[in-house]
Coordinates of N, CA and C in Angstrom, one line a residue:
M393 N 93.6 71.0 89.1 CA 93.7 71.9 90.6 C 94.7 72.8 89.8
L394 N 94.3 74.3 90.1 CA 94.9 75.3 88.9 C 95.6 76.3 90.7
I395 N 96.6 76.6 90.1 CA 97.4 77.3 91.6 C 97.9 77.9 91.1
L396 N 97.7 79.6 91.4 CA 99.3 80.5 91.1 C 99.8 81.1 92.1
G397 N 101.2 80.7 91.1 CA 101.9 81.4 92.0 C 102.3 82.7 91.5
L398 N 103.0 82.9 93.0 CA 103.7 84.8 92.5 C 105.2 84.9 93.2
D399 N 105.9 85.7 92.9 CA 107.6 86.3 93.3 C 107.3 87.5 93.3
P400 N 107.0 88.2 94.3 CA 106.5 89.3 94.9 C 107.8 90.2 94.9
G401 N 107.3 91.6 94.1 CA 108.7 92.6 93.8 C 107.4 94.0 93.5
T402 N 108.0 95.4 93.6 CA 107.2 96.4 93.0 C 107.1 96.9 92.0
A403 N 109.0 97.0 91.2 CA 107.9 96.7 90.2 C 107.9 96.2 88.8
R404 N 107.7 94.4 89.7 CA 106.9 93.4 89.1 C 107.3 92.5 89.7
T405 N 105.8 91.9 89.4 CA 105.3 90.7 90.9 C 105.1 89.8 89.7
G406 N 105.9 88.2 89.4 CA 105.5 87.5 88.4 C 104.7 86.8 89.2
Y407 N 103.8 86.6 88.2 CA 102.6 85.0 88.6 C 103.1 84.2 87.4
G408 N 101.8 82.5 87.8 CA 102.5 81.8 87.0 C 101.5 80.7 87.4
L409 N 99.9 80.3 86.8 CA 98.9 79.5 86.9 C 99.3 77.9 86.3
V410 N 99.5 77.4 87.2 CA 99.8 75.6 86.5 C 98.2 74.5 86.9
Y411 N 98.1 74.6 86.0 CA 96.6 73.5 86.3 C 97.7 71.7 86.4
E412 N 97.1 70.9 87.2 CA 97.6 69.7 87.7 C 96.5 68.8 86.7
H413 N 96.9 68.3 85.8 CA 95.4 67.2 85.1 C 95.6 66.2 86.7
P414 N 94.2 65.4 86.3 CA 93.8 64.0 87.2 C 94.8 63.5 86.8
D415 N 95.8 63.6 85.8 CA 96.9 62.4 85.8 C 98.0 62.5 86.1
G416 N 98.1 63.9 86.9 CA 99.5 64.4 87.3 C 100.1 65.4 86.5
T417 N 100.1 65.2 84.8 CA 100.8 66.2 84.5 C 100.3 67.9 84.5
L418 N 101.4 68.8 83.9 CA 101.0 69.8 84.5 C 100.7 70.9 83.2
E419 N 100.4 72.0 83.4 CA 100.0 73.1 82.8 C 100.3 74.6 82.5
A420 N 101.8 75.1 82.0 CA 101.2 76.5 82.2 C 99.6 77.5 81.6
V421 N 98.7 77.7 82.6 CA 97.5 78.1 82.3 C 98.4 79.5 81.2
N422 N 98.9 80.1 82.4 CA 98.9 81.7 82.1 C 100.0 82.3 82.7
Y423 N 100.9 82.7 82.6 CA 102.1 83.8 83.1 C 102.4 85.2 82.9
G424 N 103.2 85.7 83.7 CA 103.6 87.4 83.1 C 104.2 87.6 84.0
V425 N 103.9 89.0 84.0 CA 103.9 90.1 85.5 C 102.7 91.0 86.3
F426 N 102.9 91.2 87.1 CA 102.2 93.0 86.7 C 103.6 94.0 87.7
S427 N 103.6 95.0 86.6 CA 104.2 95.4 86.9 C 104.1 97.2 87.4
T428 N 104.6 97.6 88.1 CA 104.1 99.3 87.9 C 105.4 100.2 88.2
K429 N 105.8 101.3 87.3 CA 106.4 102.7 87.6 C 106.9 103.2 88.6
A430 N 108.4 103.3 88.6 CA 109.4 103.8 89.4 C 109.1 105.0 90.4
K431 N 108.7 105.8 89.4 CA 108.4 107.4 89.6 C 106.9 107.7 90.3
I432 N 106.0 106.0 90.4 CA 104.8 107.1 91.5 C 105.0 106.3 92.8
P433 N 104.4 107.1 93.8 CA 104.5 107.3 94.9 C 104.1 105.4 95.0
M434 N 104.8 105.3 96.3 CA 104.9 104.3 96.7 C 103.2 103.7 97.2
A435 N 102.1 103.9 98.2 CA 101.0 104.5 98.0 C 99.9 103.3 96.8
E436 N 100.3 104.4 95.5 CA 99.7 104.3 94.2 C 99.9 102.9 93.8
R437 N 101.7 102.8 93.4 CA 102.6 101.3 93.2 C 101.5 100.0 94.0
L438 N 101.5 99.9 94.4 CA 100.8 99.3 96.1 C 99.2 98.9 95.6
L439 N 98.6 100.0 94.8 CA 97.2 99.7 94.9 C 96.9 99.2 93.6
Q440 N 98.0 99.9 92.8 CA 98.9 99.0 91.0 C 98.2 97.9 91.5
L441 N 99.2 96.8 92.0 CA 99.4 95.5 92.9 C 98.9 94.8 93.0
H442 N 97.4 95.5 93.6 CA 96.4 94.7 94.3 C 95.1 94.1 93.3
E443 N 94.9 95.8 91.9 CA 94.0 96.1 91.4 C 94.5 94.9 90.4
Q444 N 96.1 94.8 89.7 CA 96.1 93.6 89.1 C 96.0 92.1 89.4
L445 N 96.1 91.8 90.7 CA 96.0 91.3 90.9 C 94.7 90.7 90.8
S446 N 93.9 91.8 91.7 CA 92.8 91.1 91.3 C 91.7 90.9 90.5
A447 N 92.1 91.2 89.5 CA 91.7 90.9 87.8 C 92.2 89.4 87.7
L448 N 93.6 89.5 88.0 CA 93.7 88.3 87.2 C 92.8 86.8 88.0
L449 N 92.7 87.3 89.7 CA 91.8 86.0 90.7 C 90.3 86.3 89.6
A450 N 89.8 87.6 89.0 CA 88.8 86.9 88.9 C 88.2 86.5 87.4
E451 N 89.5 86.5 87.0 CA 89.8 86.1 85.5 C 89.6 84.6 85.6
H452 N 90.7 84.2 86.5 CA 91.0 82.8 86.8 C 90.7 82.0 87.6
H453 N 90.0 82.5 88.7 CA 89.8 81.5 89.4 C 90.3 80.6 90.0
P454 N 91.7 80.9 91.0 CA 92.2 79.8 90.7 C 92.2 78.8 92.1
N455 N 92.1 77.1 92.3 CA 91.7 76.8 94.1 C 93.2 77.4 94.7
E456 N 93.9 77.7 94.7 CA 95.1 78.1 95.6 C 96.2 79.2 94.9
A457 N 97.2 79.3 95.6 CA 97.8 80.5 95.7 C 99.4 80.4 96.5
A458 N 100.0 80.1 95.7 CA 101.4 80.1 96.6 C 102.4 81.6 96.6
I459 N 102.9 82.3 97.4 CA 103.8 83.1 97.5 C 105.4 82.9 97.6
E460 N 106.1 83.3 97.5 CA 107.5 83.2 97.6 C 107.7 84.2 99.0
E461 N 108.4 83.4 100.2 CA 108.6 84.3 101.4 C 110.2 85.0 101.1
L462 N 109.9 85.9 101.8 CA 111.3 87.1 101.6 C 112.3 86.5 102.2
F463 N 113.1 86.4 101.4 CA 114.5 86.4 101.7 C 116.2 87.7 101.6
F464 N 115.8 88.0 102.5 CA 117.3 88.6 103.2 C 118.2 88.6 102.4
G465 N 118.4 89.8 101.5 CA 120.0 90.2 101.7 C 120.6 91.4 102.0
K466 N 121.5 91.8 101.5 CA 121.8 92.6 102.0 C 121.6 94.5 102.0
N467 N 120.5 94.3 100.3 CA 120.1 95.6 100.4 C 118.5 96.1 101.2
V468 N 118.8 96.3 102.3 CA 117.4 96.4 103.6 C 116.5 97.5 102.4
T469 N 116.8 98.3 101.9 CA 115.8 99.5 101.1 C 114.9 98.3 100.5
T470 N 115.5 97.6 99.2 CA 115.1 96.9 98.6 C 114.4 95.8 99.3
A471 N 114.5 95.1 100.1 CA 113.5 94.3 101.2 C 112.3 94.5 102.0
I472 N 112.0 95.7 102.2 CA 111.4 96.7 102.6 C 110.4 96.6 101.7
K473 N 110.8 97.7 100.4 CA 109.6 97.6 99.2 C 109.3 96.2 99.0
V474 N 110.3 95.4 98.8 CA 109.7 94.0 98.5 C 108.5 94.1 99.6
A475 N 108.7 93.8 100.8 CA 108.1 93.1 102.0 C 106.4 93.9 101.7
Q476 N 106.5 95.3 101.5 CA 105.4 95.7 100.9 C 105.0 95.2 99.9
A477 N 105.3 94.8 99.2 CA 104.1 94.5 98.1 C 104.0 93.2 97.9
R478 N 104.4 91.6 99.3 CA 104.1 91.5 99.6 C 102.7 90.9 100.3
G479 N 102.7 91.8 100.9 CA 101.9 92.2 102.8 C 100.4 92.4 101.2
V480 N 100.6 93.2 100.4 CA 99.3 93.9 99.9 C 98.9 92.3 98.9
L481 N 99.9 91.7 98.6 CA 99.6 90.4 97.7 C 98.7 89.5 98.7
L482 N 99.5 89.2 99.4 CA 98.3 88.6 100.9 C 97.4 88.8 100.9
L483 N 97.1 90.2 101.1 CA 96.3 90.8 101.5 C 95.3 90.6 100.5
T484 N 95.2 90.6 99.6 CA 93.9 90.5 98.2 C 94.2 88.9 97.9
L485 N 95.4 88.1 98.1 CA 94.5 86.8 98.3 C 93.6 86.2 99.4
A486 N 93.6 86.7 100.2 CA 93.2 86.6 102.0 C 91.9 87.0 101.2
Q487 N 91.5 88.5 100.9 CA 90.9 88.8 101.0 C 89.9 87.9 99.5
S488 N 90.5 87.8 98.8 CA 89.4 86.6 98.1 C 89.4 84.5 98.5
G489 N 90.0 84.4 99.6 CA 89.4 83.4 100.4 C 90.4 82.5 99.7
L490 N 91.3 83.0 99.4 CA 92.1 82.0 98.7 C 93.2 80.8 100.2
L491 N 93.4 79.8 99.7 CA 94.3 78.9 101.0 C 95.6 79.6 100.2
V492 N 96.4 80.2 101.3 CA 98.0 80.3 100.3 C 99.1 79.7 101.0
G493 N 100.2 79.3 100.4 CA 101.0 78.8 100.9 C 102.2 79.6 100.5
E494 N 103.1 79.2 101.8 CA 104.3 80.4 101.6 C 105.7 79.5 101.6
Y495 N 106.8 80.0 100.8 CA 108.2 79.1 100.5 C 109.1 79.4 100.7
Q496 N 109.6 79.6 101.5 CA 111.4 80.0 101.0 C 112.1 79.9 99.3
P497 N 112.5 80.4 98.6 CA 113.7 80.9 98.0 C 114.1 79.1 97.5
P498 N 114.8 78.2 99.0 CA 115.6 77.5 98.6 C 114.7 75.9 98.9
I499 N 114.0 76.3 99.3 CA 112.4 75.2 99.1 C 112.6 75.2 98.0
I500 N 112.1 76.5 97.3 CA 111.6 76.3 96.1 C 112.6 75.4 94.6
K501 N 114.1 76.1 94.6 CA 115.1 75.3 94.5 C 115.1 73.9 94.4
S502 N 114.8 73.9 95.7 CA 114.9 72.1 96.0 C 114.1 71.2 95.1
C503 N 112.4 72.0 94.9 CA 111.5 71.4 94.5 C 111.7 71.5 92.8
I504 N 112.3 72.1 92.6 CA 112.1 72.9 91.3 C 113.4 71.6 90.3
T505 N 114.4 71.8 90.9 CA 115.4 71.6 90.2 C 116.5 69.6 91.0
G506 N 115.7 70.1 91.9 CA 117.1 68.6 93.6 C 117.7 69.5 94.6
Y507 N 118.4 70.8 93.7 CA 118.9 71.2 94.9 C 119.1 72.6 95.8
G508 N 118.6 73.3 96.1 CA 118.4 73.9 97.2 C 119.2 75.4 96.9
N509 N 120.6 75.3 96.4 CA 121.2 76.0 95.7 C 121.5 76.4 93.9
A510 N 120.3 75.9 93.1 CA 120.6 76.1 91.6 C 120.3 77.0 91.1
D511 N 121.0 77.5 90.1 CA 121.3 78.9 89.9 C 120.0 79.2 89.0
K512 N 119.5 80.4 88.4 CA 118.4 81.0 87.8 C 118.4 80.5 86.4
N513 N 119.5 80.0 85.7 CA 119.0 79.0 84.3 C 119.0 78.0 85.0
Q514 N 118.8 76.7 85.7 CA 118.8 76.0 86.3 C 117.4 75.3 86.1
M515 N 117.0 76.3 87.2 CA 115.5 76.7 87.4 C 114.8 77.1 86.1
Q516 N 115.5 78.2 85.5 CA 114.1 78.6 84.3 C 113.6 77.1 83.7
E517 N 115.1 75.8 82.9 CA 114.8 75.4 82.1 C 114.2 74.2 82.6
M518 N 113.8 74.1 84.3 CA 113.1 72.7 84.6 C 111.9 72.8 84.8
V519 N 111.8 74.4 84.3 CA 109.9 75.3 84.8 C 109.6 75.0 83.6
R520 N 111.0 75.3 82.2 CA 110.1 74.6 81.3 C 109.8 72.9 80.5
Q521 N 110.6 72.7 81.6 CA 110.4 71.0 81.4 C 109.4 70.3 82.0
L522 N 109.4 70.9 82.8 CA 108.6 70.6 83.8 C 106.9 71.0 83.0
L523 N 107.0 72.0 83.0 CA 105.7 72.1 82.0 C 105.5 71.9 80.3
G524 N 106.3 71.8 79.8 CA 106.1 71.0 79.0 C 106.3 71.9 78.0
L525 N 107.2 73.2 78.0 CA 107.2 74.3 77.2 C 108.1 74.7 75.8
A526 N 108.0 74.6 75.0 CA 108.9 74.8 74.3 C 110.1 76.1 74.2
H527 N 109.6 76.9 75.4 CA 111.0 78.5 75.5 C 110.8 78.1 77.2
I528 N 111.9 78.9 77.5 CA 111.7 79.0 78.1 C 111.0 80.2 79.0
P529 N 109.9 80.4 80.1 CA 109.2 81.4 79.9 C 110.0 83.2 80.2
K530 N 109.8 83.7 79.8 CA 110.0 85.6 79.9 C 108.9 86.6 80.3
P531 N 109.5 87.5 81.0 CA 110.6 87.0 81.6 C 110.7 86.4 82.7
D532 N 112.2 86.8 83.6 CA 112.3 85.9 84.6 C 111.4 85.7 85.7
D533 N 111.2 87.0 85.9 CA 110.1 86.9 87.0 C 108.6 85.8 86.9
A534 N 108.2 85.7 85.7 CA 107.5 84.7 85.2 C 107.5 84.0 85.4
A535 N 109.1 82.9 84.7 CA 109.4 81.8 85.4 C 109.2 81.7 86.8
D536 N 109.5 82.8 87.9 CA 109.5 82.4 89.6 C 108.6 82.0 89.8
G537 N 107.2 83.3 89.3 CA 106.4 82.6 89.5 C 105.6 81.3 89.4
L538 N 106.1 80.8 88.0 CA 105.4 79.5 87.9 C 106.7 78.1 88.3
A539 N 107.4 79.0 89.0 CA 108.2 78.1 89.7 C 107.0 77.7 91.0
V540 N 106.9 79.2 92.2 CA 106.0 78.8 92.6 C 104.5 77.8 93.3
A541 N 104.2 77.9 91.9 CA 103.0 77.6 91.6 C 103.2 75.5 91.6
I542 N 104.6 75.3 91.6 CA 104.6 74.1 90.6 C 105.1 73.5 92.1
T543 N 105.8 74.3 93.0 CA 106.2 73.9 94.5 C 105.3 73.5 95.4
H544 N 104.3 74.6 95.1 CA 103.0 74.0 95.9 C 101.9 73.1 95.7
L545 N 101.8 72.0 94.2 CA 102.0 71.6 94.3 C 102.3 70.1 94.9
Q546 N 103.6 70.6 94.8 CA 104.6 69.6 94.9 C 104.6 69.2 96.5
M547 N 104.5 70.3 97.2 CA 104.6 70.7 98.4 C 102.5 69.9 99.3
T548 N 102.0 70.2 98.3 CA 100.5 69.7 98.9 C 100.3 68.8 98.4
R549 N 100.7 67.5 97.5 CA 100.3 66.7 96.9 C 100.3 65.8 98.1
L550 N 100.5 65.0 98.5 CA 100.0 63.5 99.7 C 98.9 64.6 100.2
D551 N 98.8 65.6 100.7 CA 97.1 66.2 101.8 C 96.2 65.9 100.7
R552 N 96.5 66.7 99.1 CA 95.1 66.7 98.3 C 94.9 65.3 97.6
L553 N 95.9 63.8 97.9 CA 95.3 63.1 97.8 C 95.5 61.8 99.0
G554 N 94.6 63.2 100.0 CA 94.5 62.2 101.5 C 95.1 61.4 102.8
Y555 N 96.4 61.7 102.3 CA 97.6 61.1 102.8 C 97.9 61.6 104.1

């Protein structure tokens, strides 16, 4: 099963494709970021996100996808922009017919590290270990995308096993 995980943002959206082998081992197939430039109109940035995600879906054909839910902080303007990006990503995934899981940051942290308040360093190191990578995935947004994909695999494991 190949899962696409997304960490939404307007400047950078992290993505990670994780394959679960029949024996349960995990493999990072691809990861990186979709980037847009801050100086172009928001509508154009959102279109670029749609096009970049569409190209990735066409190349890899994941079985399912997962996306991080919006976690409200103090900066409302940033939250609104991230929500716009998240909406475009969800629409693109829906157009592709993919089942989409949505997970809050504390759930992702708990699935990856066992602790819902884990810091970024703990998260990145556990992603590295779970995927058997020699180095922590960079940039941070890509590591977050991989974490979202791993979370989806863990959260849906019993369903896939028929329980």
